[in-house]
Backbone as JSON, one array per atom type, in Angstrom:
{
  "sequence": "LMFLRHARTYVTTGPDWVRETVKESVPINFELDRARSMIRNLGPAIARAKRHVAEQEVAVEQLSAQIDQAGKKLGKDREALARLNNDVKSGKDVFHYAGRTWSSNQVKADLVSRFERVKTADQTVNSLRDIHAAREKGLTAAVQKLTAMQSARRDLEAKIENLEARVRLVEVAQATSEFCF",
  "N": [[101.85, 320.15, 48.87], [101.63, 318.9, 51.34], [100.15, 316.7, 50.59], [101.96, 315.33, 48.89], [103.9, 314.61, 50.72], [102.65, 312.59, 52.16], [101.94, 310.85, 50.17], [103.61, 308.74, 49.44], [103.24, 306.89, 51.54], [100.59, 306.24, 51.1], [100.76, 304.98, 48.64], [102.37, 302.74, 49.25], [100.87, 301.48, 51.21], [98.43, 300.89, 50.03], [98.53, 298.56, 48.14], [99.03, 296.51, 50.02], [96.73, 296.65, 51.62], [94.77, 295.99, 49.73], [95.55, 293.4, 49.06], [95.2, 292.07, 51.54], [92.46, 292.43, 51.88], [91.39, 290.99, 49.72], [92.33, 288.46, 50.38], [90.98, 288.0, 52.79], [88.41, 287.88, 51.83], [88.17, 285.5, 50.5], [86.43, 282.49, 50.49], [86.36, 280.13, 53.2], [85.91, 277.44, 52.65], [86.77, 277.32, 50.01], [89.52, 277.73, 50.38], [90.05, 275.4, 51.83], [89.52, 273.41, 49.87], [91.47, 274.13, 48.04], [93.85, 273.63, 49.5], [93.57, 270.87, 49.92], [93.73, 270.0, 47.28], [96.35, 270.73, 46.71], [97.68, 268.95, 48.38], [96.94, 266.53, 47.19], [98.28, 266.86, 44.76], [100.89, 266.83, 45.66], [101.27, 264.19, 46.38], [101.95, 262.3, 44.14], [104.38, 263.51, 43.44], [105.89, 263.21, 45.75], [106.02, 260.44, 45.81], [107.53, 259.98, 43.47], [109.89, 261.24, 44.28], [110.64, 259.59, 46.42], [111.12, 257.21, 45.04], [113.26, 258.05, 43.47], [115.17, 258.59, 45.46], [115.52, 255.99, 46.46], [116.57, 254.73, 44.17], [118.95, 256.17, 43.9], [120.23, 255.43, 46.28], [120.66, 252.69, 45.82], [122.34, 252.88, 43.58], [124.55, 254.16, 44.71], [125.36, 252.23, 46.58], [126.02, 250.1, 44.83], [128.1, 251.27, 43.42], [129.9, 251.62, 45.5], [130.51, 248.95, 46.07], [131.7, 248.28, 43.64], [133.94, 249.94, 43.72], [135.26, 248.89, 45.95], [135.85, 246.29, 44.98], [137.45, 246.91, 42.74], [139.51, 248.21, 44.06], [140.6, 246.13, 45.62], [141.53, 244.44, 43.57], [143.38, 246.16, 42.43], [145.22, 246.35, 44.53], [146.21, 243.7, 44.57], [147.35, 243.63, 42.02], [149.34, 245.55, 42.35], [150.95, 244.27, 44.24], [151.84, 242.07, 42.71], [153.24, 243.48, 40.77], [155.25, 244.63, 42.34], [156.56, 242.3, 43.12], [157.51, 241.32, 40.64], [159.2, 243.45, 40.01], [161.1, 243.24, 42.06], [162.15, 240.77, 41.34], [163.34, 241.4, 38.86], [165.27, 243.2, 39.73], [166.92, 241.48, 41.03], [168.84, 240.52, 39.34], [168.97, 238.18, 37.86], [169.04, 236.16, 34.85], [167.15, 234.49, 33.81], [163.77, 233.54, 34.42], [161.22, 231.75, 36.17], [157.86, 231.3, 35.84], [154.7, 230.13, 36.56], [155.14, 227.63, 35.38], [156.45, 228.27, 33.06], [159.26, 229.56, 31.24], [160.97, 232.6, 31.41], [162.73, 235.27, 29.9], [165.02, 237.82, 31.05], [164.6, 240.22, 29.7], [162.0, 239.83, 28.7], [160.57, 239.75, 31.09], [161.04, 242.34, 32.0], [159.71, 243.81, 30.0], [157.12, 242.89, 30.46], [156.82, 243.91, 32.99], [156.82, 246.7, 32.52], [154.49, 246.87, 30.98], [152.57, 245.93, 32.84], [152.87, 247.9, 34.77], [151.82, 250.15, 33.47], [149.15, 249.29, 33.22], [148.47, 249.18, 35.94], [148.7, 251.88, 36.63], [146.62, 252.91, 35.07], [144.45, 251.53, 36.2], [144.56, 252.58, 38.76], [143.93, 255.27, 38.28], [141.36, 254.86, 37.36], [140.08, 253.86, 39.66], [140.3, 256.13, 41.29], [138.71, 257.89, 39.81], [136.26, 256.58, 40.03], [135.86, 256.91, 42.75], [135.53, 259.69, 42.86], [133.16, 259.91, 41.38], [131.51, 258.49, 43.08], [131.5, 260.16, 45.34], [130.18, 262.38, 44.23], [127.71, 261.22, 43.63], [126.84, 260.59, 46.19], [126.48, 263.16, 47.2], [124.4, 263.92, 45.51], [122.48, 262.11, 46.4], [122.13, 262.98, 49.02], [121.04, 265.5, 48.49], [118.66, 264.71, 47.23], [117.37, 263.37, 49.33], [117.02, 265.52, 51.07], [115.28, 267.07, 49.54], [113.06, 265.35, 49.41], [112.41, 265.25, 52.13], [111.72, 267.94, 52.54], [109.46, 268.08, 50.9], [107.76, 266.28, 52.19], [107.5, 267.6, 54.6], [106.21, 269.93, 53.74], [103.82, 268.79, 52.96], [102.86, 267.88, 55.45], [102.56, 270.37, 56.68], [100.54, 271.46, 55.08], [98.51, 269.67, 55.68], [98.13, 270.3, 58.36], [97.28, 272.9, 58.07], [94.84, 272.44, 56.8], [93.47, 271.14, 58.86], [93.29, 273.26, 60.69], [91.76, 275.08, 59.21], [89.42, 273.59, 58.89], [88.61, 273.48, 61.55], [88.09, 276.2, 61.92], [85.9, 276.45, 60.19], [84.04, 274.85, 61.5], [83.74, 276.37, 63.84], [82.64, 278.71, 62.78], [80.26, 277.66, 61.81], [79.07, 276.89, 64.22], [78.81, 279.39, 65.4], [77.05, 280.58, 63.6], [74.82, 278.91, 63.91], [74.22, 279.43, 66.56], [73.62, 282.16, 66.44], [71.37, 282.1, 64.79], [69.66, 280.68, 66.4], [69.29, 282.41, 68.5], [67.72, 284.44, 67.38]],
  "CA": [[103.06, 319.7, 49.54], [101.21, 317.96, 52.37], [99.75, 315.48, 49.91], [103.16, 314.65, 48.41], [104.58, 314.05, 51.88], [101.95, 311.36, 52.56], [101.63, 310.05, 48.99], [104.38, 307.5, 49.47], [102.59, 305.94, 52.45], [99.37, 305.76, 50.45], [101.16, 304.06, 47.57], [102.86, 301.48, 49.82], [99.83, 300.86, 52.02], [97.34, 300.48, 49.16], [98.59, 297.16, 47.71], [98.9, 295.63, 51.19], [95.34, 296.67, 52.01], [94.02, 295.24, 48.71], [95.9, 291.98, 49.21], [94.55, 291.55, 52.75], [91.01, 292.42, 51.65], [91.09, 289.86, 48.84], [92.59, 287.24, 51.15], [89.91, 287.82, 53.77], [87.13, 287.63, 51.16], [88.15, 284.14, 49.94], [85.71, 281.61, 51.42], [87.18, 279.12, 53.87], [85.75, 276.17, 51.92], [87.66, 277.39, 48.85], [90.88, 277.51, 50.9], [90.14, 273.98, 52.14], [89.63, 272.68, 48.61], [92.79, 274.46, 47.48], [94.86, 272.91, 50.28], [93.43, 269.43, 49.61], [94.26, 269.82, 45.93], [97.81, 270.8, 46.8], [98.13, 267.68, 48.98], [96.82, 265.51, 46.14], [99.35, 267.08, 43.79], [102.17, 266.47, 46.28], [101.36, 262.73, 46.5], [102.79, 261.7, 43.1], [105.73, 264.09, 43.49], [106.58, 262.56, 46.87], [106.3, 259.06, 45.38], [108.67, 260.05, 42.54], [111.09, 261.58, 45.06], [111.03, 258.39, 47.16], [111.7, 256.29, 44.07], [114.56, 258.61, 43.1], [116.07, 258.36, 46.6], [115.83, 254.56, 46.48], [117.46, 254.46, 43.05], [120.25, 256.75, 44.23], [120.83, 254.6, 47.32], [121.13, 251.47, 45.16], [123.48, 253.24, 42.73], [125.69, 254.44, 45.6], [125.82, 250.95, 47.11], [126.67, 249.37, 43.75], [129.36, 251.93, 43.14], [130.79, 251.29, 46.63], [130.97, 247.58, 45.85], [132.59, 248.31, 42.49], [135.18, 250.56, 44.18], [135.93, 247.9, 46.8], [136.37, 245.23, 44.12], [138.56, 247.46, 41.95], [140.6, 248.48, 45.0], [141.25, 244.86, 45.95], [142.27, 244.0, 42.38], [144.53, 247.05, 42.31], [146.18, 245.92, 45.55], [146.86, 242.47, 44.1], [148.2, 243.98, 40.88], [150.53, 246.24, 42.89], [151.81, 243.24, 44.85], [152.47, 241.34, 41.6], [154.19, 244.41, 40.18], [156.4, 244.71, 43.26], [157.26, 241.01, 43.05], [158.24, 241.32, 39.38], [160.25, 244.46, 40.12], [162.15, 242.64, 42.89], [162.8, 239.73, 40.55], [164.2, 242.04, 37.87], [166.39, 243.78, 40.46], [167.8, 240.41, 41.53], [169.93, 240.36, 38.38], [168.91, 236.9, 37.15], [168.78, 236.26, 33.42], [166.02, 233.63, 33.47], [162.78, 233.44, 35.5], [160.22, 230.7, 35.96], [156.54, 231.65, 36.37], [153.58, 229.28, 36.13], [155.61, 226.54, 34.54], [157.07, 228.79, 31.84], [160.54, 230.22, 31.42], [160.95, 233.96, 30.87], [164.04, 235.94, 29.93], [165.02, 239.07, 31.8], [163.98, 241.25, 28.85], [160.56, 239.56, 28.67], [160.02, 240.15, 32.39], [161.06, 243.8, 32.02], [158.61, 244.26, 29.12], [155.88, 242.6, 31.19], [156.8, 244.85, 34.11], [156.39, 247.99, 31.97], [153.08, 246.71, 30.6], [151.77, 245.85, 34.07], [152.92, 249.2, 35.43], [150.84, 251.0, 32.78], [147.81, 248.83, 33.61], [148.24, 249.58, 37.33], [148.45, 253.32, 36.61], [145.27, 253.1, 34.53], [143.51, 251.04, 37.21], [144.59, 253.55, 39.87], [143.14, 256.42, 37.82], [139.96, 254.41, 37.3], [139.58, 253.82, 41.05], [140.14, 257.52, 41.73], [137.54, 258.43, 39.11], [135.08, 255.97, 40.66], [135.67, 257.57, 44.06], [134.96, 261.01, 42.59], [131.76, 259.69, 40.99], [130.82, 258.08, 44.31], [131.28, 261.37, 46.15], [129.15, 263.18, 43.57], [126.41, 260.53, 43.81], [126.44, 260.76, 47.59], [125.94, 264.52, 47.3], [123.09, 263.88, 44.86], [121.58, 261.38, 47.29], [121.82, 263.89, 50.13], [120.11, 266.52, 47.98], [117.37, 264.05, 46.99], [116.76, 263.13, 50.64], [116.58, 266.82, 51.58], [114.1, 267.45, 48.76], [111.97, 264.5, 49.88], [112.06, 265.72, 53.48], [111.02, 269.21, 52.38], [108.13, 267.81, 50.35], [106.95, 265.67, 53.24], [107.21, 268.67, 55.56], [105.18, 270.78, 53.13], [102.56, 268.05, 53.04], [102.38, 267.95, 56.84], [102.1, 271.75, 56.92], [99.23, 271.62, 54.43], [97.52, 268.91, 56.46], [97.84, 271.09, 59.57], [96.47, 274.05, 57.63], [93.48, 271.92, 56.58], [92.87, 270.93, 60.19], [92.96, 274.58, 61.24], [90.64, 275.64, 58.45], [88.21, 272.84, 59.24], [88.21, 273.95, 62.89], [87.47, 277.52, 61.74], [84.59, 276.24, 59.58], [83.14, 274.38, 62.57], [83.45, 277.51, 64.72], [81.71, 279.59, 62.07], [78.97, 276.98, 61.79], [78.51, 276.99, 65.57], [78.41, 280.79, 65.6], [75.84, 280.81, 62.8], [73.71, 278.2, 64.55], [73.89, 280.16, 67.78], [72.96, 283.43, 66.09], [70.05, 281.78, 64.27], [68.87, 280.23, 67.52], [68.97, 283.58, 69.3], [66.67, 285.22, 66.76]],
  "C": [[102.73, 318.66, 50.61], [100.82, 316.62, 51.73], [100.97, 314.69, 49.45], [103.91, 313.98, 49.56], [103.96, 312.7, 52.26], [101.67, 310.42, 51.38], [102.37, 308.71, 49.01], [103.73, 306.48, 50.4], [101.3, 305.4, 51.86], [99.72, 304.71, 49.39], [101.63, 302.73, 48.15], [101.79, 300.76, 50.62], [98.71, 300.29, 51.15], [97.41, 299.02, 48.73], [98.46, 296.17, 48.88], [97.45, 295.52, 51.61], [94.5, 295.84, 51.03], [94.29, 293.75, 48.86], [95.2, 291.38, 50.42], [93.04, 291.46, 52.55], [90.62, 291.24, 50.78], [91.27, 288.55, 49.6], [91.47, 286.96, 52.14], [88.58, 287.49, 53.1], [87.06, 286.24, 50.53], [87.45, 283.23, 50.95], [86.63, 280.51, 51.98], [87.09, 277.78, 53.13], [86.63, 276.15, 50.66], [89.1, 277.14, 49.27], [91.08, 276.03, 51.24], [90.33, 273.14, 50.88], [90.99, 272.91, 47.96], [93.89, 273.69, 48.19], [94.79, 271.4, 50.01], [93.98, 269.11, 48.22], [95.78, 269.85, 45.93], [98.38, 269.51, 47.39], [98.05, 266.56, 47.95], [97.94, 265.63, 45.11], [100.72, 266.71, 44.35], [102.35, 264.95, 46.33], [102.24, 262.09, 45.43], [104.23, 262.24, 43.12], [106.54, 263.46, 44.62], [106.94, 261.12, 46.49], [107.49, 259.02, 44.42], [109.96, 260.34, 43.3], [111.57, 260.37, 45.86], [111.7, 257.38, 46.23], [113.11, 256.75, 43.68], [115.58, 258.38, 44.21], [116.48, 256.89, 46.65], [116.8, 254.19, 45.36], [118.87, 254.97, 43.33], [120.97, 255.92, 45.29], [121.41, 253.32, 46.72], [122.37, 251.77, 44.32], [124.73, 253.5, 43.58], [126.24, 253.14, 46.17], [126.56, 250.13, 46.05], [128.04, 249.97, 43.43], [130.37, 251.67, 44.26], [131.36, 249.89, 46.46], [131.97, 247.52, 44.7], [133.95, 248.9, 42.89], [135.96, 249.59, 45.05], [136.58, 246.81, 45.96], [137.57, 245.73, 43.32], [139.76, 247.76, 42.84], [141.35, 247.21, 45.39], [142.09, 244.34, 44.78], [143.52, 244.85, 42.2], [145.61, 246.69, 43.32], [146.94, 244.68, 45.12], [147.8, 242.77, 42.93], [149.47, 244.7, 41.34], [151.5, 245.25, 43.53], [152.55, 242.46, 43.76], [153.53, 242.2, 40.93], [155.44, 244.53, 41.04], [157.23, 243.43, 43.2], [158.1, 240.93, 41.77], [159.42, 242.3, 39.43], [161.42, 243.91, 40.95], [162.9, 241.55, 42.13], [163.76, 240.33, 39.53], [165.44, 242.63, 38.55], [167.38, 242.72, 40.96], [168.97, 240.14, 40.58], [169.93, 239.03, 37.66], [168.62, 237.13, 35.67], [167.53, 235.48, 33.0], [165.11, 233.52, 34.7], [161.76, 232.38, 35.15], [158.92, 231.12, 36.67], [155.51, 230.73, 35.74], [154.01, 228.24, 35.11], [156.25, 227.0, 33.23], [158.37, 229.49, 32.19], [160.51, 231.56, 30.7], [162.36, 234.54, 30.94], [163.89, 237.24, 30.71], [164.35, 240.19, 31.0], [162.47, 241.07, 28.75], [159.9, 240.01, 29.97], [160.0, 241.67, 32.5], [159.92, 244.37, 31.16], [157.26, 244.04, 29.81], [155.72, 243.58, 32.35], [156.31, 246.23, 33.64], [154.91, 247.94, 31.62], [152.17, 246.69, 31.83], [151.74, 247.19, 34.8], [151.9, 250.16, 34.8], [149.41, 250.6, 33.14], [147.48, 249.24, 35.04], [147.97, 251.08, 37.41], [147.03, 253.61, 36.13], [144.22, 252.66, 35.55], [143.43, 252.01, 38.39], [143.77, 254.79, 39.51], [141.66, 256.07, 37.77], [139.34, 254.39, 38.7], [139.36, 255.23, 41.58], [138.93, 258.17, 41.08], [136.25, 257.87, 39.72], [134.81, 256.6, 42.02], [135.08, 258.96, 43.88], [133.48, 260.9, 42.22], [130.94, 259.32, 42.22], [130.52, 259.29, 45.19], [130.19, 262.24, 45.55], [127.77, 262.54, 43.75], [125.93, 260.63, 45.25], [125.87, 262.15, 47.82], [124.55, 264.59, 46.66], [122.06, 263.17, 45.72], [121.17, 262.27, 48.46], [120.82, 264.95, 49.69], [118.72, 265.92, 47.75], [116.64, 263.79, 48.3], [116.25, 264.45, 51.22], [115.32, 267.29, 50.85], [112.89, 266.65, 49.22], [111.49, 264.97, 51.25], [111.28, 267.03, 53.41], [109.6, 269.01, 51.85], [107.21, 267.19, 51.41], [106.58, 266.71, 54.31], [106.13, 269.59, 55.02], [103.82, 270.09, 53.18], [101.99, 268.09, 54.45], [101.87, 269.34, 57.19], [100.73, 271.98, 56.3], [98.16, 270.85, 55.19], [97.15, 269.65, 57.73], [96.98, 272.3, 59.21], [95.02, 273.62, 57.4], [92.77, 271.71, 57.91], [92.44, 272.26, 60.8], [91.77, 275.2, 60.52], [89.34, 274.91, 58.76], [87.72, 273.24, 60.63], [87.54, 275.31, 62.79], [86.08, 277.38, 61.14], [83.59, 275.79, 60.64], [82.78, 275.51, 63.53], [82.47, 278.47, 64.07], [80.32, 278.97, 62.04], [78.29, 277.06, 63.15], [78.02, 278.42, 65.82], [77.14, 281.1, 64.82], [74.63, 280.14, 63.44], [73.27, 278.92, 65.8], [73.17, 281.45, 67.46], [71.57, 283.19, 65.54], [69.11, 281.38, 65.41], [68.43, 281.41, 68.38], [67.84, 284.39, 68.71], [65.4, 284.43, 66.76]]
}
């Protein structure tokens, strides 16, 4: 009964003790080589992440320019549509545009056609804005990933510095102990 009471603590303490013992038995030089290898492996990944961020930034800028251009064109098309609508409401039977004569029915047909194009252009601009928002979120995520990778690299470099300091301390301690004997 006494054994069963303490068995759980033995079971939970055992793996922790083994893990710590193995960790302490790994030579410092091996840890140094492992950390340096991790830094080398992070280099290309960081370069790819930087390239991805740059590509995303360019794509977002191009999309912004495309949205601005489409928005300006949409504004002009809406103005032309309003002008045609006002002309049709005026009640005239004949209209003169760009040196040509148009009947009221032709202007109405053109008005309907232009209205459909403006609706389509408006939907296109809204879709572009949605895509822009999604790309900005993707850019933010890419920047965060890059920042995390750079932070991990700096942490590994600090770990290497600490391990190298420990190696120097061990070497000094060994030299001192050898000198004493």
